Coordinates of C-alpha atoms and ligand atoms in Angstrom, one line a residue:
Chain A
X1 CA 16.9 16.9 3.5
X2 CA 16.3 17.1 7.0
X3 CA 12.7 17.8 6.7
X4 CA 12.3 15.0 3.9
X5 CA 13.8 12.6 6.6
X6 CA 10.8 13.9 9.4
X7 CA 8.3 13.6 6.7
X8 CA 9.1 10.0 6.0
X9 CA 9.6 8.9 9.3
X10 CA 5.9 10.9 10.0
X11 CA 5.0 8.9 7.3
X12 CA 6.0 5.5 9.2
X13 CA 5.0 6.4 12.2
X14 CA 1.1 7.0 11.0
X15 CA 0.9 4.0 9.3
X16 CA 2.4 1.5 12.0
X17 CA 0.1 3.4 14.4
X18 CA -2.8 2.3 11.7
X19 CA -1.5 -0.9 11.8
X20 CA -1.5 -1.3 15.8
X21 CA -5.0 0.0 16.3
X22 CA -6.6 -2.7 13.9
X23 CA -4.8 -6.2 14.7
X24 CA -7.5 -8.7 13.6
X25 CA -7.6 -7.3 9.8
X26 CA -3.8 -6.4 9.9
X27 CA -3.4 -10.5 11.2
X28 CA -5.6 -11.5 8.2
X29 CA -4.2 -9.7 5.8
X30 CA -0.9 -11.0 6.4
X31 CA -2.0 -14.2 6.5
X32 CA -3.4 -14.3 3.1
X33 CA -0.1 -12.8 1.6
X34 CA 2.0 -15.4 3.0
X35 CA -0.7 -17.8 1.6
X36 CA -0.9 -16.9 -1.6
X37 CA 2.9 -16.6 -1.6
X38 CA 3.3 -20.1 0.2
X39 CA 1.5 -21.7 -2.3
X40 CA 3.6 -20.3 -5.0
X41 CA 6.9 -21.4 -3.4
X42 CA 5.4 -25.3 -3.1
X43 CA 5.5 -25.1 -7.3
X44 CA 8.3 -23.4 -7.0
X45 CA 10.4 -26.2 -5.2
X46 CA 8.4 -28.9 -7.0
X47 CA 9.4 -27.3 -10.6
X48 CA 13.2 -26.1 -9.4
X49 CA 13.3 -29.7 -8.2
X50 CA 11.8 -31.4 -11.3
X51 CA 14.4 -29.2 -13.4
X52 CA 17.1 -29.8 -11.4
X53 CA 16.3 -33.9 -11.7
X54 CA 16.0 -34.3 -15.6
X55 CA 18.5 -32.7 -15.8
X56 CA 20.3 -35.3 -13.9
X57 CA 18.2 -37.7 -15.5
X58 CA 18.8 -36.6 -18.7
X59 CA 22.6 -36.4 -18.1
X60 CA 22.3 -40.3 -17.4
X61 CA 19.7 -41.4 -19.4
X62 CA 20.5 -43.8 -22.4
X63 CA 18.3 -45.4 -25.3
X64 CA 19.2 -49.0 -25.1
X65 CA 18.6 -50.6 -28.6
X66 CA 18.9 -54.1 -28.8
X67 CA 19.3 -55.4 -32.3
X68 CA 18.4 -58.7 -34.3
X69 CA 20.3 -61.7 -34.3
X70 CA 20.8 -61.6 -37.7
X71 CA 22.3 -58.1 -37.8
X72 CA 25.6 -59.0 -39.8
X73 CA 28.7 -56.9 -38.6
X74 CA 28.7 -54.6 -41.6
X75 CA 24.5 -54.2 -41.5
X76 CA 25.5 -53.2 -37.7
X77 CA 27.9 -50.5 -38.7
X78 CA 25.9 -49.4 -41.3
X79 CA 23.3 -48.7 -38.4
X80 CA 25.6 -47.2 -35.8
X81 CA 26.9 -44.7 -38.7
X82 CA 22.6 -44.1 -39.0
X83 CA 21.6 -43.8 -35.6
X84 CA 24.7 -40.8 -35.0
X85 CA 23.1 -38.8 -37.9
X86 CA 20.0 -38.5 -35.9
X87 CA 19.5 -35.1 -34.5
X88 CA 20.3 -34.6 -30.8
X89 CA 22.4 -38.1 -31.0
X90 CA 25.8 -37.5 -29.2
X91 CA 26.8 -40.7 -28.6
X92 CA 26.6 -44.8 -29.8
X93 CA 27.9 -47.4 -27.4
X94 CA 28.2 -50.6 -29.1
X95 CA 27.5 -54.2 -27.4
X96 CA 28.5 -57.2 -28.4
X97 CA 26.6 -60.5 -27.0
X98 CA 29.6 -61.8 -25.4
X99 CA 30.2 -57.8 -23.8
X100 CA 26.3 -58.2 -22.7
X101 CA 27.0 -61.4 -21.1
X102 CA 30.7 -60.1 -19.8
X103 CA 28.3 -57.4 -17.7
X104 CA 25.9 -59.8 -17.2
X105 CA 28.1 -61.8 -15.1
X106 CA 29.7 -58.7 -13.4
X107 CA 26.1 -58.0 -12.0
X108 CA 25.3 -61.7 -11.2
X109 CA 29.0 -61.8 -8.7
X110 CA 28.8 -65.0 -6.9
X111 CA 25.6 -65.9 -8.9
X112 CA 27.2 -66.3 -12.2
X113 CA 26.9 -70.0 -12.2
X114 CA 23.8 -69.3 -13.3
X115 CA 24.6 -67.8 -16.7
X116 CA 26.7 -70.6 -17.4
X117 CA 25.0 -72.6 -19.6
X118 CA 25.0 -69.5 -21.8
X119 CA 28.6 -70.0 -23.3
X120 CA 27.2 -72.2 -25.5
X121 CA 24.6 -70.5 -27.0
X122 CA 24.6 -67.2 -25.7
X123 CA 20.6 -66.0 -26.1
X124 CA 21.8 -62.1 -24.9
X125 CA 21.2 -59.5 -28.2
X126 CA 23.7 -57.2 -29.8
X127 CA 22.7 -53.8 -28.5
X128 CA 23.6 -50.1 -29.0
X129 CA 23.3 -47.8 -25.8
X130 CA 22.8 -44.0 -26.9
X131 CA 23.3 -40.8 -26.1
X132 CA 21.1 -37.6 -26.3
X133 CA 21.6 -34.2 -25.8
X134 CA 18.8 -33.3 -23.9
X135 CA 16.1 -35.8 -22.6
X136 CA 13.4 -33.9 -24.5
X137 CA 15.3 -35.5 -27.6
X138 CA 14.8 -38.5 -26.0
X139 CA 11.3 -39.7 -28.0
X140 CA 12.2 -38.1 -30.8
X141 CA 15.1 -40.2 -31.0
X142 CA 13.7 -43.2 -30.1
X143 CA 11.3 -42.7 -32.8
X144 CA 13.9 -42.6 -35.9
X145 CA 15.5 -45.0 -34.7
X146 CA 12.6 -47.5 -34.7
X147 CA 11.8 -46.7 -38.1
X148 CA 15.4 -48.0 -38.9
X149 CA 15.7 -52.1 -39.8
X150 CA 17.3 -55.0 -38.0
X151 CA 15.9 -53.5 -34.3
X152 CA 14.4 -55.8 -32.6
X153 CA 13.5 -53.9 -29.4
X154 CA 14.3 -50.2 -27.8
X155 CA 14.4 -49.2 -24.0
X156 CA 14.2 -44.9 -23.8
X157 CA 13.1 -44.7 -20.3
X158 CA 9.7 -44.7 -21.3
X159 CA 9.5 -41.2 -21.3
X160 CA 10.0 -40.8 -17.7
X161 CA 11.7 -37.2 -18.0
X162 CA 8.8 -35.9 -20.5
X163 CA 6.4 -37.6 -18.3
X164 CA 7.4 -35.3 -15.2
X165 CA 7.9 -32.2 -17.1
X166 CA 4.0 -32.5 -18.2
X167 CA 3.4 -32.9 -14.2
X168 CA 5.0 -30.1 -13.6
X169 CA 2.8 -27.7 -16.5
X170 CA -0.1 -28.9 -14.2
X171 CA 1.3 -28.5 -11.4
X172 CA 2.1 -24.8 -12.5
X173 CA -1.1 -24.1 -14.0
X174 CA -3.2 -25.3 -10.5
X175 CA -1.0 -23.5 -8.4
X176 CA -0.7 -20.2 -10.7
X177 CA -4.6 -20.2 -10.1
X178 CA -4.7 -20.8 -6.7
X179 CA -2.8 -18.4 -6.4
X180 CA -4.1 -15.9 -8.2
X181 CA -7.2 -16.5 -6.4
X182 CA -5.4 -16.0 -2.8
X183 CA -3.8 -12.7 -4.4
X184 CA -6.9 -11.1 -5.1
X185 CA -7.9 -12.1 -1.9
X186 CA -5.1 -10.6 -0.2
X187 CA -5.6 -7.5 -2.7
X188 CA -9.2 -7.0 -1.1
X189 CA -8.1 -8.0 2.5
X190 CA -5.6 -5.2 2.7
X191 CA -7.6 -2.9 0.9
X192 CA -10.3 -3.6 3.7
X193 CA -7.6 -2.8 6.4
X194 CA -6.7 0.4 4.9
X195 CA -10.3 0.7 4.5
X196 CA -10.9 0.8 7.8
X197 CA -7.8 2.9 9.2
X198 CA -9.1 5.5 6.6
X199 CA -12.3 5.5 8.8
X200 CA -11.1 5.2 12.0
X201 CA -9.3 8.5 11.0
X202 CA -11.6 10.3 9.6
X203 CA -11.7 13.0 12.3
X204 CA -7.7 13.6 12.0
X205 CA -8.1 13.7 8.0
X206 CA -10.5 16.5 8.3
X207 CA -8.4 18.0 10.7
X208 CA -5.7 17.5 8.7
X209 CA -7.8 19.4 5.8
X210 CA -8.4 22.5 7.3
X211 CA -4.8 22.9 8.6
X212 CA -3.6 23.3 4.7
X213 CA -2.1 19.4 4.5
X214 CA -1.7 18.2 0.5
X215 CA -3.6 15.2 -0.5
X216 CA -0.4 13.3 -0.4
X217 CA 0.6 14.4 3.1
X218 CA -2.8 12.8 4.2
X219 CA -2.5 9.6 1.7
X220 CA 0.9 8.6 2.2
X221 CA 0.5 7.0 5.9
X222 CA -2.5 4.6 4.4
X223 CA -0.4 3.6 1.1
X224 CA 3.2 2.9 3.3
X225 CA 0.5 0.8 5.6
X226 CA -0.8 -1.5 2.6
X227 CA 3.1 -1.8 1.7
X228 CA 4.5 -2.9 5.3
X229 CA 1.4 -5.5 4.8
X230 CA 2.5 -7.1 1.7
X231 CA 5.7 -7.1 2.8
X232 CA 5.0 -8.7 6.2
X233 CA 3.4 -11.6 4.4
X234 CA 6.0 -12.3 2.0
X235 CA 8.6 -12.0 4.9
X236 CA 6.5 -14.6 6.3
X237 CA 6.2 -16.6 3.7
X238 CA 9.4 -16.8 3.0
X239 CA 10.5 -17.6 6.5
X240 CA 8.0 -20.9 6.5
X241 CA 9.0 -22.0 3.2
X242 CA 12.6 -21.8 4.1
X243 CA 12.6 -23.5 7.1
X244 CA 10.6 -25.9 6.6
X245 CA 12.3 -27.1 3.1
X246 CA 14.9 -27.0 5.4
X247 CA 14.0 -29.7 7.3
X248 CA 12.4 -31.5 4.4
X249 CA 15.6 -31.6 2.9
X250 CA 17.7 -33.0 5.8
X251 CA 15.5 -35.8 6.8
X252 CA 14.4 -37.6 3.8
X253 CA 16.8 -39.9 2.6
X254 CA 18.2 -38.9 -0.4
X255 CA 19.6 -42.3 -1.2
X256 CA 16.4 -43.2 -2.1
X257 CA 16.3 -41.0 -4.9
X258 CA 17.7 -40.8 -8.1
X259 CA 18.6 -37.0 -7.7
X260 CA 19.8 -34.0 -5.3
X261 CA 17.6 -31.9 -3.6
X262 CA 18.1 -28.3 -5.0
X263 CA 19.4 -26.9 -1.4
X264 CA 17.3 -24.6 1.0
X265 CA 19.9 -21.8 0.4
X266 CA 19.8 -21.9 -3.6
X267 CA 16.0 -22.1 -3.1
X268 CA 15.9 -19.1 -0.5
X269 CA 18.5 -16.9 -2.9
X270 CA 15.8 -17.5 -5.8
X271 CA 12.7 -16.3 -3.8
X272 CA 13.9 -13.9 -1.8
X273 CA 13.7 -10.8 -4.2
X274 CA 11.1 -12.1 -6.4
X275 CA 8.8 -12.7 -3.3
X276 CA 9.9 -9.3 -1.5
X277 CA 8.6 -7.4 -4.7
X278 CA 5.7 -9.4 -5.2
X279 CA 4.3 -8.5 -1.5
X280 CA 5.1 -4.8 -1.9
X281 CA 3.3 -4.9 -5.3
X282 CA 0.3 -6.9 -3.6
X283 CA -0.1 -4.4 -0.2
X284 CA 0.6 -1.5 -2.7
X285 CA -2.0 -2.2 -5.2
X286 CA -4.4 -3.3 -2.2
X287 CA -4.2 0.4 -0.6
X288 CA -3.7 2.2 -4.3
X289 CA -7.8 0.7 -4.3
X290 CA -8.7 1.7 -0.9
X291 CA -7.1 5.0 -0.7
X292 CA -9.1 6.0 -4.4
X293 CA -12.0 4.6 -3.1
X294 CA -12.4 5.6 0.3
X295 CA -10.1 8.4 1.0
X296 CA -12.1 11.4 -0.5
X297 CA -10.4 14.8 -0.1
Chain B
X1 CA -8.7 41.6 2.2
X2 CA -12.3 39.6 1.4
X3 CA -15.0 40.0 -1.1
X4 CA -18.4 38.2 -1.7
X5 CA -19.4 39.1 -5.4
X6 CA -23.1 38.0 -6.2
X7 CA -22.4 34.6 -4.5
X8 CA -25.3 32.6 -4.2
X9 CA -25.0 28.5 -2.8
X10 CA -27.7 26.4 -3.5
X11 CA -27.5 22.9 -2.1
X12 CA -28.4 19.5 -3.5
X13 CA -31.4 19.5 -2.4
X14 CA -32.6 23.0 -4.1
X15 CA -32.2 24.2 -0.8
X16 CA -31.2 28.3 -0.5
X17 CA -28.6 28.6 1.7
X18 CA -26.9 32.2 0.4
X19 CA -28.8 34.3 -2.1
X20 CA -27.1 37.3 -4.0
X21 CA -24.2 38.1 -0.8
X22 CA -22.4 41.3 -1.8
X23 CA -19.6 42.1 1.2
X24 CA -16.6 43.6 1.9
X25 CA -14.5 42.9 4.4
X26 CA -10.8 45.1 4.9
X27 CA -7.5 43.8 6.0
X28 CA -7.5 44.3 10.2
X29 CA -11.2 44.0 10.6
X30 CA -12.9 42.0 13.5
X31 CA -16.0 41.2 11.9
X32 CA -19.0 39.2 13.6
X33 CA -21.4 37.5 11.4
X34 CA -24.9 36.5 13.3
X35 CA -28.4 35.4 12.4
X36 CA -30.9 32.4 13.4
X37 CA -30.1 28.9 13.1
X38 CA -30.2 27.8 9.6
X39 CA -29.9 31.2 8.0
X40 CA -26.2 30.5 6.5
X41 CA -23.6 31.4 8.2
X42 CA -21.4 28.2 8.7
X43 CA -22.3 28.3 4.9
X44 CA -20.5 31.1 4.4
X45 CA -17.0 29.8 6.2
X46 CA -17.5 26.6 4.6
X47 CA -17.3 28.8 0.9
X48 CA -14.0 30.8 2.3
X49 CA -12.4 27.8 2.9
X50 CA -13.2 26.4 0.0
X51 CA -14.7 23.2 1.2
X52 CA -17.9 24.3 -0.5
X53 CA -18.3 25.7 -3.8
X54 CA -20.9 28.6 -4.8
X55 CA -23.2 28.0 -6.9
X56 CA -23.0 31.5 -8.7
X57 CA -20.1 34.2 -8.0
X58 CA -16.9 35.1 -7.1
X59 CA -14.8 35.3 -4.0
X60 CA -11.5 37.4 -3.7
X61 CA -9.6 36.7 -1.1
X62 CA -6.0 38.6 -0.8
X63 CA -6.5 39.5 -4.3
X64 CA -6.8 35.8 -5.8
X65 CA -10.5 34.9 -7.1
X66 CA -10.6 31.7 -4.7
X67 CA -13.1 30.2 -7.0
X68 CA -11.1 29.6 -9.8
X69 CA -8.5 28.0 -7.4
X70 CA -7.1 24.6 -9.3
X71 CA -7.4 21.8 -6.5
X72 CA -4.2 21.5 -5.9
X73 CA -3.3 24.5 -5.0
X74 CA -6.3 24.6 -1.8
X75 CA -4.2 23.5 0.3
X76 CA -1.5 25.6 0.4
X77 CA -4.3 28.5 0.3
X78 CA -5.7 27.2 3.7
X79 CA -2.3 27.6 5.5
X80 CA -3.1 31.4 5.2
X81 CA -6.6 31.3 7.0
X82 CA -6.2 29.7 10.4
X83 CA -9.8 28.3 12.0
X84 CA -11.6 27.4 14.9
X85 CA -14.5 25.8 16.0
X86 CA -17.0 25.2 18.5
X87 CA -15.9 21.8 19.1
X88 CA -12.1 22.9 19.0
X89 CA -11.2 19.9 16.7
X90 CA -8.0 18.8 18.6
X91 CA -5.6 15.7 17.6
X92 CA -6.2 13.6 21.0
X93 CA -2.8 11.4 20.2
X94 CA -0.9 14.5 20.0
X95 CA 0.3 17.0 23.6
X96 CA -0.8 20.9 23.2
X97 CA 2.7 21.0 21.7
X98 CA 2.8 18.4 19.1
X99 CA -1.5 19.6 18.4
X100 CA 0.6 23.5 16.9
X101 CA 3.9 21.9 15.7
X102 CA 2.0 19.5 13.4
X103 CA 0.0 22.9 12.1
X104 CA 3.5 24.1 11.2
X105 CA 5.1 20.3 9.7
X106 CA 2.3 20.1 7.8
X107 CA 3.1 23.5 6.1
X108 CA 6.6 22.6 5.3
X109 CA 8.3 25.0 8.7
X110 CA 11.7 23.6 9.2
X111 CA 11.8 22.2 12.9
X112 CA 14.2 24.9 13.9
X113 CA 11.1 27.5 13.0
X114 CA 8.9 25.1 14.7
X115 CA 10.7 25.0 17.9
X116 CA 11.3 28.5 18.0
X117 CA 7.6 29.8 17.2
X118 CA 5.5 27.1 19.3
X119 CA 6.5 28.6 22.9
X120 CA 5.9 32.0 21.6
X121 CA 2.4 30.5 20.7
X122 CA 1.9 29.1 23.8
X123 CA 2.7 31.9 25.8
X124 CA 0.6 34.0 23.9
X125 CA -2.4 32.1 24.8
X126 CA -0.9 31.4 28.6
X127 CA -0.3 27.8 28.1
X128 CA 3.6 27.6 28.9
X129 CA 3.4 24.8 31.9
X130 CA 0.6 22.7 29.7
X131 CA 2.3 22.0 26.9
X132 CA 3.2 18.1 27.7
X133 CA -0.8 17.3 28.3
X134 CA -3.2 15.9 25.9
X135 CA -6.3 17.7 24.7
X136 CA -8.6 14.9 27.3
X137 CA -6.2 16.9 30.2
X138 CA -7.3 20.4 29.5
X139 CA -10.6 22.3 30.3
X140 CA -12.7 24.1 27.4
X141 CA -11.4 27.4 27.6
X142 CA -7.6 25.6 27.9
X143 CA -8.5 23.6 24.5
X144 CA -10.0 26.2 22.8
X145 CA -6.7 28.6 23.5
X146 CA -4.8 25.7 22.2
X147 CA -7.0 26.0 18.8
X148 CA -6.4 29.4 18.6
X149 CA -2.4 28.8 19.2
X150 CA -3.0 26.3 16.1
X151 CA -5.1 28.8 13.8
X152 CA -2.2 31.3 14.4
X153 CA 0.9 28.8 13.8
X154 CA 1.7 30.0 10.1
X155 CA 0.8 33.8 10.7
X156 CA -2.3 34.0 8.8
X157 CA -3.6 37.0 7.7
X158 CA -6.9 35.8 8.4
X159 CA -8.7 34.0 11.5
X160 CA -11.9 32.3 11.1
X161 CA -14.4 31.1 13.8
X162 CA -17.5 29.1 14.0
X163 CA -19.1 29.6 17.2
X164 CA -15.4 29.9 19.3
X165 CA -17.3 30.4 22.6
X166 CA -20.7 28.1 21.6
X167 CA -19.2 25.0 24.1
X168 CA -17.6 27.2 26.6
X169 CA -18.7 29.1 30.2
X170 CA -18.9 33.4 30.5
X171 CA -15.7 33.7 32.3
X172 CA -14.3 31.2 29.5
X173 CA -15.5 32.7 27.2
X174 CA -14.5 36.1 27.9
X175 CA -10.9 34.6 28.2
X176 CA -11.2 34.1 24.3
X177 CA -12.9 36.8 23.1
X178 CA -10.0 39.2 24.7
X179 CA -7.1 36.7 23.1
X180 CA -9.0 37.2 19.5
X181 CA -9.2 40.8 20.2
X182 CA -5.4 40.8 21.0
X183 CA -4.7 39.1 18.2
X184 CA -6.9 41.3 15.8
X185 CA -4.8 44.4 17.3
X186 CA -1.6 43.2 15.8
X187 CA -3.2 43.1 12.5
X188 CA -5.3 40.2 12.0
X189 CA -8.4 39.9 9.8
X190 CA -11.0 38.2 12.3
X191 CA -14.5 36.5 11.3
X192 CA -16.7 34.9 13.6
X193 CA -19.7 33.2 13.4
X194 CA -21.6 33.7 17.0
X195 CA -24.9 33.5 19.0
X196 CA -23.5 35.0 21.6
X197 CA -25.6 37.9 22.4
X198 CA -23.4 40.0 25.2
X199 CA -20.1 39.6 23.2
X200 CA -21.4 40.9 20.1
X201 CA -22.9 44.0 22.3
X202 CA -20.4 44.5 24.7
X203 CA -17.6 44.2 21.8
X204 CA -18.6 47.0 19.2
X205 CA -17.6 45.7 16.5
X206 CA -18.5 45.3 12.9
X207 CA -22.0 43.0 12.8
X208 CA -23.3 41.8 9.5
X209 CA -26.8 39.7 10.5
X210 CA -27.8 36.8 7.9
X211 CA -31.2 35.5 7.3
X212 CA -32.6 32.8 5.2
X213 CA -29.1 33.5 3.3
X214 CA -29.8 37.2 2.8
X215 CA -27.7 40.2 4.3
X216 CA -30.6 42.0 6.8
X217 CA -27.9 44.0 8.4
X218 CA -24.1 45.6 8.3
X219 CA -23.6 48.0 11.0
X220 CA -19.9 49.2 12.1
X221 CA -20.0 49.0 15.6
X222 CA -23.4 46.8 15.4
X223 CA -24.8 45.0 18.3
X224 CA -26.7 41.7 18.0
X225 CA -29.8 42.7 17.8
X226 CA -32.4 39.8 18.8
X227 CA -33.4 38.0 21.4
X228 CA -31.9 34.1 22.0
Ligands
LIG1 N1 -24.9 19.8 3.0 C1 -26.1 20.4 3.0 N2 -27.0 19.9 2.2 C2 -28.3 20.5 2.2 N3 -28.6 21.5 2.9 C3 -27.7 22.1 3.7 C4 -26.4 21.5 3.8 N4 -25.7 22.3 4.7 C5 -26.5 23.2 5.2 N5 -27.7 23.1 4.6 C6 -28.9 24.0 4.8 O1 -28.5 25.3 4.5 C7 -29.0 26.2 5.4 C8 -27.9 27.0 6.0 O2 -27.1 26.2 6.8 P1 -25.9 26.7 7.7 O3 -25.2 25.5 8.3 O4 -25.1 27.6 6.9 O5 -26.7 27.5 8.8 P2 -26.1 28.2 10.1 O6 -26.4 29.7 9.9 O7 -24.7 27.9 10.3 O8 -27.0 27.7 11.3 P3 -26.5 27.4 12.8 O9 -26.6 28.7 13.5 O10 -27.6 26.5 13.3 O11 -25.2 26.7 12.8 C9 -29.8 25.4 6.5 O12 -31.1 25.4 6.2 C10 -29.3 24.0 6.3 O13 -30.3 23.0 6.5
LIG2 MG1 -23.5 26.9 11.8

């Protein structure tokens, strides 16, 4: 056990000295994990934060159907009772005209005056305000329900919800390449680095050789070195994307949005692993290369 | 202890280096192996330590047919031969003392072995007040006894040598050659490579002479026997 603990820490010790003697590659390296990483963790809080808002959105959001005038009361209940047998339907609010011109009012506030004149002949529509389950119901909806008779016009939010949902697919699918163009970078970088150490101690590896050391004695230093790479870039990575959501989050107003921020910490206790892993599997893979390659025994 | 059956080594480039060696060597021998430049004697080292394969033959070394050794188990064989080289092949990031402990970490020694046998190393080879310097710190005779210290870490049963004394002065030299012969005394097999003229005489030992990869001579007691 003892000896297992030397070995290890041998192990360490070898590979930060590696990583000392060759700063400019280790520097690059680094920086191309944290790039690669960044970049995921920009989608990342765009599509947490696109979730997180239609849901919100989709909590809230209402078909408004406004019937026509000459929708009798039992034609009208005949349509409710249609309109809450669509699938996904949860809910149908009904509106009288004199309830529309009721809220009408209410909104105007000292302004009513001007929705005076409609006592007489009140020109606001009957209407039904719905609700779906989930807001990719929403067109769907929207759909059977125009196909129903007496509607003279319907309001679904224009398919605001489904609208950012498909910017977020491209979103993904640009920022999954880019990625994956960054990680093979960073896959090659490191393997360069480990490249190079492997060279730089080729006269210690021979050495090594001839003193009866296993292969794995001699690899372990250079594959522990690709690891503490990855991992220093995601660390990285992480750091910047926290801290600086951090501050994105506390200085734009959120009154001007419809929706909450998804919080730094929620966003930092979904990355942290994932990213963590991802590094280690980047730098490990990058040395797996260079140590086949390059380290010939 | 070692035996050369019909091994031939042709390199890559249809170059004869070793044609048709036959030898014997017994457990306890100090053996010197000499010959021009070029006639295949760092060949031959480079075969027993299986960092070179024959092209034709069989080596026993110990008893085990080394050329049928699986891959994996070479290293473990090596910890049995200790070497050392003109060049003495010192780790300049490590003291004299880490340069034998690693020999012994790297064979698996507990660090309770380790600290117990490396001063008994050291004294053997007179370098008790040295042991905190670097290799950069130490004359040629001083680096090459910490090589031999090295080669003896894991008690082989055999010492190998290309050209121990090639780098360093007489008196130096001398220094080594009576430390290997000590060390051959307590029971050590000893081969060494030389072009040392006056050792190989003055030493009377076993000489086997290559040239152009062919045995030309095996005398007990041989001298050198040209003129370089
Ligand atoms: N890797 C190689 N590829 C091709 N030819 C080689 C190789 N190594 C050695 N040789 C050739 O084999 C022959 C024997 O070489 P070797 O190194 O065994 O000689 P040596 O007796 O040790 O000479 P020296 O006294 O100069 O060290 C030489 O002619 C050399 O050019
Ligand atoms: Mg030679």
């Amino acid at each position: 056990m003892d000896m297992k603990i030397k070995r290890i820490k041998y192990y360490f010790i070898e590979s930060i000295k590696n990583l000392a003697r060759n700063r400019v590659m280790v520097v690059a390296s680094i920086g191309t994990v944290a790039a690669s990483l960044f970049i995921l963790g920009i989608f990342l809080i765009l599509a947490l934060n696109v979730n997180n808002a239609a849901e919100s959105i989709g909590k809230t959001l209402e078909i408004k159907v406004y019937l026509k005038d000459e929708v009798t009361t039992l034609k009208r209940m005949e349509l409710e009772r249609d309109i809450k047998n669509i699938k996904g339907v949860t809910e149908v609010v009904y509106i009288s005209k004199e309830q529309a011109l009721e809220d009408l009012k209410k909104k105007l506030g000292e302004n009513k005056a001007i929705a005076e004149g409609f006592e007489m002949d009140n020109p606001l529509p009957q209407s039904f305000v719905i609700k779906v389950e989930k807001p990719e119901l929403i067109s769907k909806a929207s759909y059977e329900i125009s196909k129903l008779d007496g509607i003279e016009k319907i309001y679904d939010g224009k398919g605001i919800v489904e609208k950012l949902i498909k910017f977020t697919n491209i979103v993904r699918v640009a920022s999954y390449f880019l990625m994956g163009i960054l990680a093979i970078i960073s896959t090659f970088l490191i393997s360069n680095t480990i490249k190079l150490a492997v060279y730089a101690r080729r006269r210690e590896i021979s050495i090594m050789k001839y003193l009866g050391a296993t292969d794995w004695f001699i690899k372990w230093p250079f594959v522990i070195e690709g690891i503490l790479l990855g991992l220093l870039g995601s660390v990285l990575s992480i750091l910047v994307l926290f801290f600086s959501y951090q501050y994105l989050t506390n200085n734009v107003s959120l009154n001007l949005l419809l929706f909450n921020f998804v919080s730094a910490q929620s966003l930092l206790s979904f990355i942290l692993q994932k990213f963590i892993l991802m590094g280690a599997l980047i730098g490990g893979f990058g040395s797996y290369l260079a140590v086949k390659r390059y380290l010939v025994l | 202890m070692i035996e050369f059956k019909n091994i031939s080594k042709v390199y890559g480039n249809n170059h004869i280096a070793l044609s048709n060696i036959n030898l014997n060597i017994k457990k306890g021998e100090f053996v010197f192996l000499v010959g021009p430049s070029g006639a295949g004697k760092t060949t031959f080292i480079k075969l027993l330590l299986k960092e070179i394969e024959p092209t034709n033959g069989e080596i026993i070394v110990n008893g085990t047919n080394i050329t049928q050794l699986k891959r994996k188990k070479i290293p473990y064989y090596r910890r049995n031969i200790g070497v050392v080289f003109q060049d003495f092949r010192l780790l300049s990031d490590k003291t004299v003392y880490e340069n034998i402990a690693f020999a012994m970490e790297i064979a698996d020694v507990s660090s309770k072995d380790i600290k117990r046998r490396v001063p008994q190393l050291l004294a053997l080879v007179g370098l008790i007040n040295k042991e905190k310097l670097y290799p950069h710190q130490l004359s040629g005779g001083e680096q090459q006894r910490v090589a031999i210290a090295r080669a003896l870490a894991n008690n082989p049963s055999l010492i190998i040598c290309d050209e121990p004394t090639g780098n360093l002065d007489p008196d130096n030299s001398w220094a080594i050659m009576e430390l290997l012969n000590e060390i051959n005394k307590s029971g050590t097999t000893i081969v060494m490579v030389t072009h040392a003229k006056d050792i190989v005489d003055r030493m009377k030992k076993r000489v086997i002479a290559l040239e152009k990869g062919v045995i030309i001579r095996d005398e007990q007691r041989g001298v050198y026997g040209y003129e370089d």
